[in-house]
Short mmCIF file of N, CA and C in Angstrom, two decimals:
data_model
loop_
_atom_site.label_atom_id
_atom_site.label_comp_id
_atom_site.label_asym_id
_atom_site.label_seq_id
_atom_site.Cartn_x
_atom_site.Cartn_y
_atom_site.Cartn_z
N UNK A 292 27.92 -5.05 31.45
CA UNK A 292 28.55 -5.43 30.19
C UNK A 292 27.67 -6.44 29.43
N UNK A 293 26.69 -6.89 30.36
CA UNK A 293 25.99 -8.29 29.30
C UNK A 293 25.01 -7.50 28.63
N UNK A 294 24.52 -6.67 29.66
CA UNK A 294 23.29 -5.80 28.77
C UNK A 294 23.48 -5.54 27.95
N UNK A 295 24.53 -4.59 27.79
CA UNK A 295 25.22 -4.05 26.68
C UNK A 295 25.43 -4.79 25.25
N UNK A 296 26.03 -5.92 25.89
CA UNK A 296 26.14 -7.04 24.64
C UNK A 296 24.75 -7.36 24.28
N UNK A 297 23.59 -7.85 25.18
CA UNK A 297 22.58 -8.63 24.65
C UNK A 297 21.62 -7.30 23.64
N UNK A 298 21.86 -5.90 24.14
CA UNK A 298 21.50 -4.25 23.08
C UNK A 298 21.69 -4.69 21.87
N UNK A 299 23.60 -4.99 21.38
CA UNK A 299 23.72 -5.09 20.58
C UNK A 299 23.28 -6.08 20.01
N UNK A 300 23.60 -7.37 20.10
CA UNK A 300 23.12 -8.43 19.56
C UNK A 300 21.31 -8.06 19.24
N UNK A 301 20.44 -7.67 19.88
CA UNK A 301 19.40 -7.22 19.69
C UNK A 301 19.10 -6.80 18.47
N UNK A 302 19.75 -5.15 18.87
CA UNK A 302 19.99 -4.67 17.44
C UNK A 302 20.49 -4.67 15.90
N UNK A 303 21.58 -5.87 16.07
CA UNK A 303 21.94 -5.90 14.94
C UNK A 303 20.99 -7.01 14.37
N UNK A 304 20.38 -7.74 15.40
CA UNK A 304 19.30 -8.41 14.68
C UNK A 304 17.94 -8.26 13.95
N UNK A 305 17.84 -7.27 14.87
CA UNK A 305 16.76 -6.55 14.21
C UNK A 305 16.77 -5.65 12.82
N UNK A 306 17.90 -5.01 12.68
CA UNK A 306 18.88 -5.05 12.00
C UNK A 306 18.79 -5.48 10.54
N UNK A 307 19.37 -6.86 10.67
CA UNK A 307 19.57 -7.90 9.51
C UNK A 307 18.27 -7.89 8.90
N UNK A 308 17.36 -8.55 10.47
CA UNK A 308 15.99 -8.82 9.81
C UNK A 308 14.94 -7.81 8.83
N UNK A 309 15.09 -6.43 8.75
CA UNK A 309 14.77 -5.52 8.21
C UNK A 309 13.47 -5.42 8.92
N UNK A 310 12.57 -4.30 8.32
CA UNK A 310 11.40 -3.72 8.74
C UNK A 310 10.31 -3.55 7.92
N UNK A 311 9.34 -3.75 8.04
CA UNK A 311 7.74 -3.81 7.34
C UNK A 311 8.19 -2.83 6.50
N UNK A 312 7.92 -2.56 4.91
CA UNK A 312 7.91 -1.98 4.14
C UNK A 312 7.40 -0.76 3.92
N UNK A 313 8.13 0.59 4.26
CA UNK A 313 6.42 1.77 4.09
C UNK A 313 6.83 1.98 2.85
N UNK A 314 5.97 3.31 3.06
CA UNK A 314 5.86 3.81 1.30
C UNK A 314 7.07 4.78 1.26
N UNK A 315 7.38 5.08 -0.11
CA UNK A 315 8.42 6.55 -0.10
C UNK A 315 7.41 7.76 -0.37
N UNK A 316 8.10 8.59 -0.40
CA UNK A 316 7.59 10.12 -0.13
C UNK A 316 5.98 10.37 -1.24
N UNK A 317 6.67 9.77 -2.41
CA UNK A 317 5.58 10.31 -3.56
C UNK A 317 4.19 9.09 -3.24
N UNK A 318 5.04 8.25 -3.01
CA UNK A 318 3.36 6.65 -2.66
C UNK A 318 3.01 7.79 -1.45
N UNK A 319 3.77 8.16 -0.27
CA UNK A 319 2.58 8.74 0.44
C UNK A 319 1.37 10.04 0.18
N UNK A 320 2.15 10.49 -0.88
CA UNK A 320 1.19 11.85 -1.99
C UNK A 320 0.20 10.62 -1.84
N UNK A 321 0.20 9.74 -3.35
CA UNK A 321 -0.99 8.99 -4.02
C UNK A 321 -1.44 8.35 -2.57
N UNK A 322 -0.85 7.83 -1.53
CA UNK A 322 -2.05 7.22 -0.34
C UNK A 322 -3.12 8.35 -0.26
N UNK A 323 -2.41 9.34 -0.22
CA UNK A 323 -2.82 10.52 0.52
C UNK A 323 -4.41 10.91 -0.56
N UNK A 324 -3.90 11.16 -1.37
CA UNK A 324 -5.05 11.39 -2.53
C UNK A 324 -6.11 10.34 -2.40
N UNK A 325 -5.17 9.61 -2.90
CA UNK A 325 -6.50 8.06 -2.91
C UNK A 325 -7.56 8.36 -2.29
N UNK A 326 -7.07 8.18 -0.79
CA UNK A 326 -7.82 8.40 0.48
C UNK A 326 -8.81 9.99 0.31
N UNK A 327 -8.48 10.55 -0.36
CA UNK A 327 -9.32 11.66 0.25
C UNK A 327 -10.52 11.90 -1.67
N UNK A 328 -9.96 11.22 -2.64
CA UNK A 328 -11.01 11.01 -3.03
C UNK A 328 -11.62 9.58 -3.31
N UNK A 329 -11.14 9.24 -2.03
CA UNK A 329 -12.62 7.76 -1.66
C UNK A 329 -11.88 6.53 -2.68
N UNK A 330 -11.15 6.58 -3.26
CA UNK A 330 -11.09 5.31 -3.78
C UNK A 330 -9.78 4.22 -3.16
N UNK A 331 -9.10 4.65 -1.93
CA UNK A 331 -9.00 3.72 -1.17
C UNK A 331 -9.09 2.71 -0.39
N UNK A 332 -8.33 1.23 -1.11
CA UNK A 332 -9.09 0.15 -0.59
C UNK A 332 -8.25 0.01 1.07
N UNK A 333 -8.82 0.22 1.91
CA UNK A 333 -9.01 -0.28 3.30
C UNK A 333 -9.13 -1.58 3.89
N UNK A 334 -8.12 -2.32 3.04
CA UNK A 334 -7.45 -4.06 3.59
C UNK A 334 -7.25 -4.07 4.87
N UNK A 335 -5.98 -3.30 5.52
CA UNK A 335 -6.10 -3.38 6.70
C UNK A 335 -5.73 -1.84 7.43
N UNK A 336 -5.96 -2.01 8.68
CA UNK A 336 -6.21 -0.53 9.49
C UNK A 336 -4.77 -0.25 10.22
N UNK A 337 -3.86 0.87 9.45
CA UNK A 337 -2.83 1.14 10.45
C UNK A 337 -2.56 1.72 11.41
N UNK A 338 -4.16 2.35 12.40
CA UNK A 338 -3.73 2.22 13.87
C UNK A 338 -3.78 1.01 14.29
N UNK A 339 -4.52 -0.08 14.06
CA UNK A 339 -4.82 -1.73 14.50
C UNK A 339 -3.06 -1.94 14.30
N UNK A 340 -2.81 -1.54 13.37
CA UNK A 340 -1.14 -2.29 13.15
C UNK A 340 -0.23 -1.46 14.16
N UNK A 341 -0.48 -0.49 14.47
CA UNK A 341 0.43 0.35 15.88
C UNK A 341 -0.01 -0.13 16.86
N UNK A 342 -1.81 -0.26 17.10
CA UNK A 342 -1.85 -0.79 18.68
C UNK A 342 -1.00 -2.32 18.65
N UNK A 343 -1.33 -3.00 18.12
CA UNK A 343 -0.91 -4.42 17.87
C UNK A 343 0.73 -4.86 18.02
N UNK A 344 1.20 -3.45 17.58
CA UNK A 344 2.68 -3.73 18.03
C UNK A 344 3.54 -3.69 19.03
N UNK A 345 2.28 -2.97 20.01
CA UNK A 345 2.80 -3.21 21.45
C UNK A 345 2.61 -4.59 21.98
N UNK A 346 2.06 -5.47 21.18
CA UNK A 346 2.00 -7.10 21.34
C UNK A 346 3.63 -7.62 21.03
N UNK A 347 3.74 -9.03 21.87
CA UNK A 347 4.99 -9.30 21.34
C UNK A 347 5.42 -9.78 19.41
N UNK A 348 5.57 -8.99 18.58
CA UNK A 348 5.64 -9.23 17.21
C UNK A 348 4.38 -9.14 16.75
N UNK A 349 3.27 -8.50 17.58
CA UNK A 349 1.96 -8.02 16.70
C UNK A 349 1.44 -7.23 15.45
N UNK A 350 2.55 -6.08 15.43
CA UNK A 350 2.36 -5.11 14.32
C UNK A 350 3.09 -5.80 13.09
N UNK A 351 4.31 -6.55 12.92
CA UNK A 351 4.49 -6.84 11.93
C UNK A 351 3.94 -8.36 11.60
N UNK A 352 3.47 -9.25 12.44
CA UNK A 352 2.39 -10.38 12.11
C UNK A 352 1.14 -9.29 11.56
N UNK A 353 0.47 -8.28 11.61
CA UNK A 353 -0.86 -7.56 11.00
C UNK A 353 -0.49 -7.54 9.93
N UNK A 354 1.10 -6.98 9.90
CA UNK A 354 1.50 -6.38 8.09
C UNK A 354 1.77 -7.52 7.20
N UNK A 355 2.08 -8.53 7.98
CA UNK A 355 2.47 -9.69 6.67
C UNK A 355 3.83 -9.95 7.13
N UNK A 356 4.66 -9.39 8.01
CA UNK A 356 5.73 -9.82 8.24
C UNK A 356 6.40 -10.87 9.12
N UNK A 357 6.17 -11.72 9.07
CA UNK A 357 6.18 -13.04 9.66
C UNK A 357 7.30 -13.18 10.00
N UNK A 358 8.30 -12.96 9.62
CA UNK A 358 9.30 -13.21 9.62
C UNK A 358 10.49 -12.09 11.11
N UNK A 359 10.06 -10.79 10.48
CA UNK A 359 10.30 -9.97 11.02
C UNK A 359 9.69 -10.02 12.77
N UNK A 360 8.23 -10.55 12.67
CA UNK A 360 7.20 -10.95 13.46
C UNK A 360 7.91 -11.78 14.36
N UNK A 361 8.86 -12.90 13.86
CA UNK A 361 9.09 -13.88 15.08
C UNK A 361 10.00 -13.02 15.76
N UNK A 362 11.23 -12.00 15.23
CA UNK A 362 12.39 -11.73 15.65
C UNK A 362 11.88 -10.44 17.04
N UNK A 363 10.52 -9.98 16.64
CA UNK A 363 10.34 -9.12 17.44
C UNK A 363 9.64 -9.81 18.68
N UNK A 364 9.07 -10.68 18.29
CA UNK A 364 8.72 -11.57 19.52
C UNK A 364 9.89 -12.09 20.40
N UNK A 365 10.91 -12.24 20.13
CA UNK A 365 12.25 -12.63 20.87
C UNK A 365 12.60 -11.73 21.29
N UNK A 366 12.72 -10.18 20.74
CA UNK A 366 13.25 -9.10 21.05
C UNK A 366 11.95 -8.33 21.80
N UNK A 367 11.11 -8.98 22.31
CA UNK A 367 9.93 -8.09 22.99
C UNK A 367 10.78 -7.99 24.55
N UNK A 368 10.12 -6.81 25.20
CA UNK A 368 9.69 -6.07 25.01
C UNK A 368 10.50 -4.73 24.30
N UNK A 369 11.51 -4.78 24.31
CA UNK A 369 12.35 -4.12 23.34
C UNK A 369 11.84 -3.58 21.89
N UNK A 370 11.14 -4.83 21.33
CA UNK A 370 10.83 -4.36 20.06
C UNK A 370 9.31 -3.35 20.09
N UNK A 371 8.86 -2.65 21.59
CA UNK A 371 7.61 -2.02 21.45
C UNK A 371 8.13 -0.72 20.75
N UNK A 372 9.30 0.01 20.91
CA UNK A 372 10.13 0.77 20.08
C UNK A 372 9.70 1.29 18.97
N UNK A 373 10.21 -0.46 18.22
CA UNK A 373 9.94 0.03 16.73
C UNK A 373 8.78 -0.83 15.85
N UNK A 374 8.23 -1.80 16.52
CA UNK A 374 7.49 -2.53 16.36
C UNK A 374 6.12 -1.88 15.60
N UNK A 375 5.45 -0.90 16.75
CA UNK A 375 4.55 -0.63 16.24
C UNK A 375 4.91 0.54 14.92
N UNK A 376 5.20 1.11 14.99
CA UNK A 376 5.71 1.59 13.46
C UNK A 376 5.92 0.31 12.33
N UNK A 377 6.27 -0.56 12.43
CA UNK A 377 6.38 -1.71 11.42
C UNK A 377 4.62 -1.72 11.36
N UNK A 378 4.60 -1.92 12.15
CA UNK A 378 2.75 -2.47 11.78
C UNK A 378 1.92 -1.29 11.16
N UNK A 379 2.16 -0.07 11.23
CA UNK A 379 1.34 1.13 10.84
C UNK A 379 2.02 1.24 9.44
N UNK A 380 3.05 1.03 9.01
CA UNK A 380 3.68 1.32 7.97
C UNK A 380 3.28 0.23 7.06
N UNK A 381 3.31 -1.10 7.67
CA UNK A 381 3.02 -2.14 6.60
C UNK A 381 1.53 -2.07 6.26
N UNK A 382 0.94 -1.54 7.27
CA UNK A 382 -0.89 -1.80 6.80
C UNK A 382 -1.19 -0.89 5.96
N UNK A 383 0.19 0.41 6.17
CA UNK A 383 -0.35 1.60 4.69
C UNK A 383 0.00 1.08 2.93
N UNK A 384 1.25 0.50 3.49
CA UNK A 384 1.75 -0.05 2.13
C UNK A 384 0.82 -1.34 1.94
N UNK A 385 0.25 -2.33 2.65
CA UNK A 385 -0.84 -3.27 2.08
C UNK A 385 -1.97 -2.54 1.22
N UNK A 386 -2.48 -2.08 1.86
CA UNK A 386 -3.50 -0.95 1.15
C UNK A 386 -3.10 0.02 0.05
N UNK A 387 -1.98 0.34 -0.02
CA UNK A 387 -1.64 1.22 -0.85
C UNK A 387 -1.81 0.16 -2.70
N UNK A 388 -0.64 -0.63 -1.98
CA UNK A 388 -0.55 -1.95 -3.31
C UNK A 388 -2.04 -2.65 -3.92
N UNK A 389 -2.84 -2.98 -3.16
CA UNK A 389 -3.82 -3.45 -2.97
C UNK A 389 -5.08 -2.44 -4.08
N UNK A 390 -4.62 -1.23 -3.62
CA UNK A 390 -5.79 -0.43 -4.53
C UNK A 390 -4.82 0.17 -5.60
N UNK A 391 -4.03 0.19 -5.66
CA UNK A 391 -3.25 0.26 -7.04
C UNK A 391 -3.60 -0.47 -7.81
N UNK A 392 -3.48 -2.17 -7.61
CA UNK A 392 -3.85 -3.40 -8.22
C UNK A 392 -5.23 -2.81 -8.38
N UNK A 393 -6.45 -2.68 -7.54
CA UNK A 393 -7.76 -2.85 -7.94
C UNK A 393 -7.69 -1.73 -8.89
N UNK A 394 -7.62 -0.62 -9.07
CA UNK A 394 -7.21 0.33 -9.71
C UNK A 394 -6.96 0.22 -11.11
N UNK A 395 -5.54 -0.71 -11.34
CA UNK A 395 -4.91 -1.34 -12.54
C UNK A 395 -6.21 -1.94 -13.18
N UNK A 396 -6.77 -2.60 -12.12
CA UNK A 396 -8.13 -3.43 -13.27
C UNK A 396 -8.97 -2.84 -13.35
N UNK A 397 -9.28 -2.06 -12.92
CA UNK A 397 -11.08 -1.15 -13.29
C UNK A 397 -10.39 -0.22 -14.19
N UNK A 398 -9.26 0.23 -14.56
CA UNK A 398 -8.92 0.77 -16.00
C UNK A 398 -8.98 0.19 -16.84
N UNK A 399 -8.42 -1.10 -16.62
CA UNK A 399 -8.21 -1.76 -17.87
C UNK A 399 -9.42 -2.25 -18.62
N UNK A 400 -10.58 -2.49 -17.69
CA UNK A 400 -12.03 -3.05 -18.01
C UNK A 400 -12.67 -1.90 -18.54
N UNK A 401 -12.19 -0.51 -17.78
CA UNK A 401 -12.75 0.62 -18.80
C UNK A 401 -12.37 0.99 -20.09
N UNK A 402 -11.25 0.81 -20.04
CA UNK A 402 -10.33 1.24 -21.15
C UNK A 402 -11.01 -0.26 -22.09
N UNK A 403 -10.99 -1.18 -21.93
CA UNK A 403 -11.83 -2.53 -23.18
C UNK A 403 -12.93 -2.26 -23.40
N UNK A 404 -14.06 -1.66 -22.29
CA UNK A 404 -15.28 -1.54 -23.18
C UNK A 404 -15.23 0.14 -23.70
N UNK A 405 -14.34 0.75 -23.44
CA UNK A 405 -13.97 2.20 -24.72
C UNK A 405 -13.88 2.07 -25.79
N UNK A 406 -12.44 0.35 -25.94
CA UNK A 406 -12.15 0.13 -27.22
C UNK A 406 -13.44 -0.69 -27.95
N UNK A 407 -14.24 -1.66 -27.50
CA UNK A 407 -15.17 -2.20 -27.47
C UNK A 407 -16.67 -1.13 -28.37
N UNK A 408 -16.57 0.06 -27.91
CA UNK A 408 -17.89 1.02 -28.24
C UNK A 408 -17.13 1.84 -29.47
N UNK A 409 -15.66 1.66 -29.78
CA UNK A 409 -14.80 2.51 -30.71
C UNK A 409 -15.07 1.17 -31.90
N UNK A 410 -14.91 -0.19 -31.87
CA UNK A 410 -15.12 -1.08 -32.69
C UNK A 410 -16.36 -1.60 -33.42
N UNK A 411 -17.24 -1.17 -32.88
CA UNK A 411 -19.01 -0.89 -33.03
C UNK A 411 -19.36 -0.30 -33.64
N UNK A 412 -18.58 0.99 -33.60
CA UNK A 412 -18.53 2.59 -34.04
C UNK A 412 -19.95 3.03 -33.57
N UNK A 413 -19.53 2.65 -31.77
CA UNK A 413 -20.56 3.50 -31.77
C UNK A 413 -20.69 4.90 -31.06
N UNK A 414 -18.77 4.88 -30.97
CA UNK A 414 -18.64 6.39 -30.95
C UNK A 414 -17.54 6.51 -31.80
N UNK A 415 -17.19 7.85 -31.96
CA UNK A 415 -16.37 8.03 -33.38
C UNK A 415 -14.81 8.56 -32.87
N UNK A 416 -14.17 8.53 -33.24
CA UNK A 416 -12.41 8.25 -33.25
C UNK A 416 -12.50 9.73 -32.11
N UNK A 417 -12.45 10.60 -32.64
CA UNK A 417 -12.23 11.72 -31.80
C UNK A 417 -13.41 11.54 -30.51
N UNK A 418 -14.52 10.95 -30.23
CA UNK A 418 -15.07 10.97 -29.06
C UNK A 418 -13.76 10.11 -28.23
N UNK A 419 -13.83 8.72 -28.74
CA UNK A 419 -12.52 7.86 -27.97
C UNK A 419 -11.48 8.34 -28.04
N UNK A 420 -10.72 9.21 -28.39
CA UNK A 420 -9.62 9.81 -27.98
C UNK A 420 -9.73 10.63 -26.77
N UNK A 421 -10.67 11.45 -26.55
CA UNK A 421 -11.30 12.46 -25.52
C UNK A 421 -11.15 11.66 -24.17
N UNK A 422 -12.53 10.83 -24.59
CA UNK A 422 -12.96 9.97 -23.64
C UNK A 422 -11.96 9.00 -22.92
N UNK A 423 -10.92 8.53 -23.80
CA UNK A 423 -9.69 7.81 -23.44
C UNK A 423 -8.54 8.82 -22.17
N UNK A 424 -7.86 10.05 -22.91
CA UNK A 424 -7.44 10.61 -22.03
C UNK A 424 -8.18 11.04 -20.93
N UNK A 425 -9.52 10.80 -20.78
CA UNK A 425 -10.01 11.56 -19.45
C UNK A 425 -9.94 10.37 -18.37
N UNK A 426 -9.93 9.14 -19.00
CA UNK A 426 -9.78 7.69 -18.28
C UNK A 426 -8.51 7.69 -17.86
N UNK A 427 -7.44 8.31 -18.97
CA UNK A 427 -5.99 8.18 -18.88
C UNK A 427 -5.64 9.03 -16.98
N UNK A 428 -6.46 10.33 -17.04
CA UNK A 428 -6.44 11.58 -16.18
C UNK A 428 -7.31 10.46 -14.53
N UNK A 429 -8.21 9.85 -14.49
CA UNK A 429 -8.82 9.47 -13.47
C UNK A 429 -7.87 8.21 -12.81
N UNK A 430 -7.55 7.87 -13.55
CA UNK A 430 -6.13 6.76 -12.99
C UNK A 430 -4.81 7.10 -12.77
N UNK A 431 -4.87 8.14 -12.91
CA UNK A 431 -3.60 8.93 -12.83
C UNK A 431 -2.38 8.96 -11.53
N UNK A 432 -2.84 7.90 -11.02
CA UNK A 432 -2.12 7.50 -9.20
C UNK A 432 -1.09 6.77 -9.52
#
């Protein structure tokens, strides 16, 4: 009967505390793409965040989850379960966010010196329109 109780209590703690953040269905499309045409930034590695979660609170200390991190350390070895999934999931979503952001800015720096060569005139309205949607099409994640 204590086991039983100390399961639950376990679980509902784990529970409360929630779990490393993954992606939903369509972020895993754009990981997916990213990755296969090369412009994924590779912050951190989510097998490192699965092996690591067979540590006590290792996979979600990799992902950033500190928090989550201590509760699985209390709940070790129990938390090898679900642990390492926290850590593989959070290192996809670090990376995912991460090159979105870098992403966001190497458009935006393209897209200023577009407007930049359109203010010069030293290309003409219909080249920067072209040239704009094809920038619009390469960021398209």
């Amino acid at each position: 009967m204590k086991l039983l109780r100390t399961c639950v209590v376990a679980g509902s703690i784990s529970l409360l505390a929630g779990c490393a953040t993954g992606l939903n269905s369509i972020q895993k499309q754009e990981y997916a793409q990213m990755e296969a045409d090369g412009v994924l930034v590779k912050e951190k590695n989510p097998t490192t965040g699965a092996v690591l979660g067979l540590l006590p609170g290792g996979g979600s200390f990799y992902a950033g989850e500190v928090g989550l991190g201590v509760v699985n350390l209390l709940l070790w070895p129990a938390s090898i379960l679900w642990d390492p999934v926290s850590g593989y999931d959070g290192a996809q979503s670090d990376n995912y966010y991460v090159t979105k952001s870098q992403l966001k800015k190497q458009k935006a720096a393209e897209l200023s010196d577009l407007d930049y060569q359109l203010s010069i005139e030293q290309i003409s309205e219909k080249d920067y329109a072209y040239k704009k949607r094809k920038l619009e099409e390469k960021y398209s994640y």
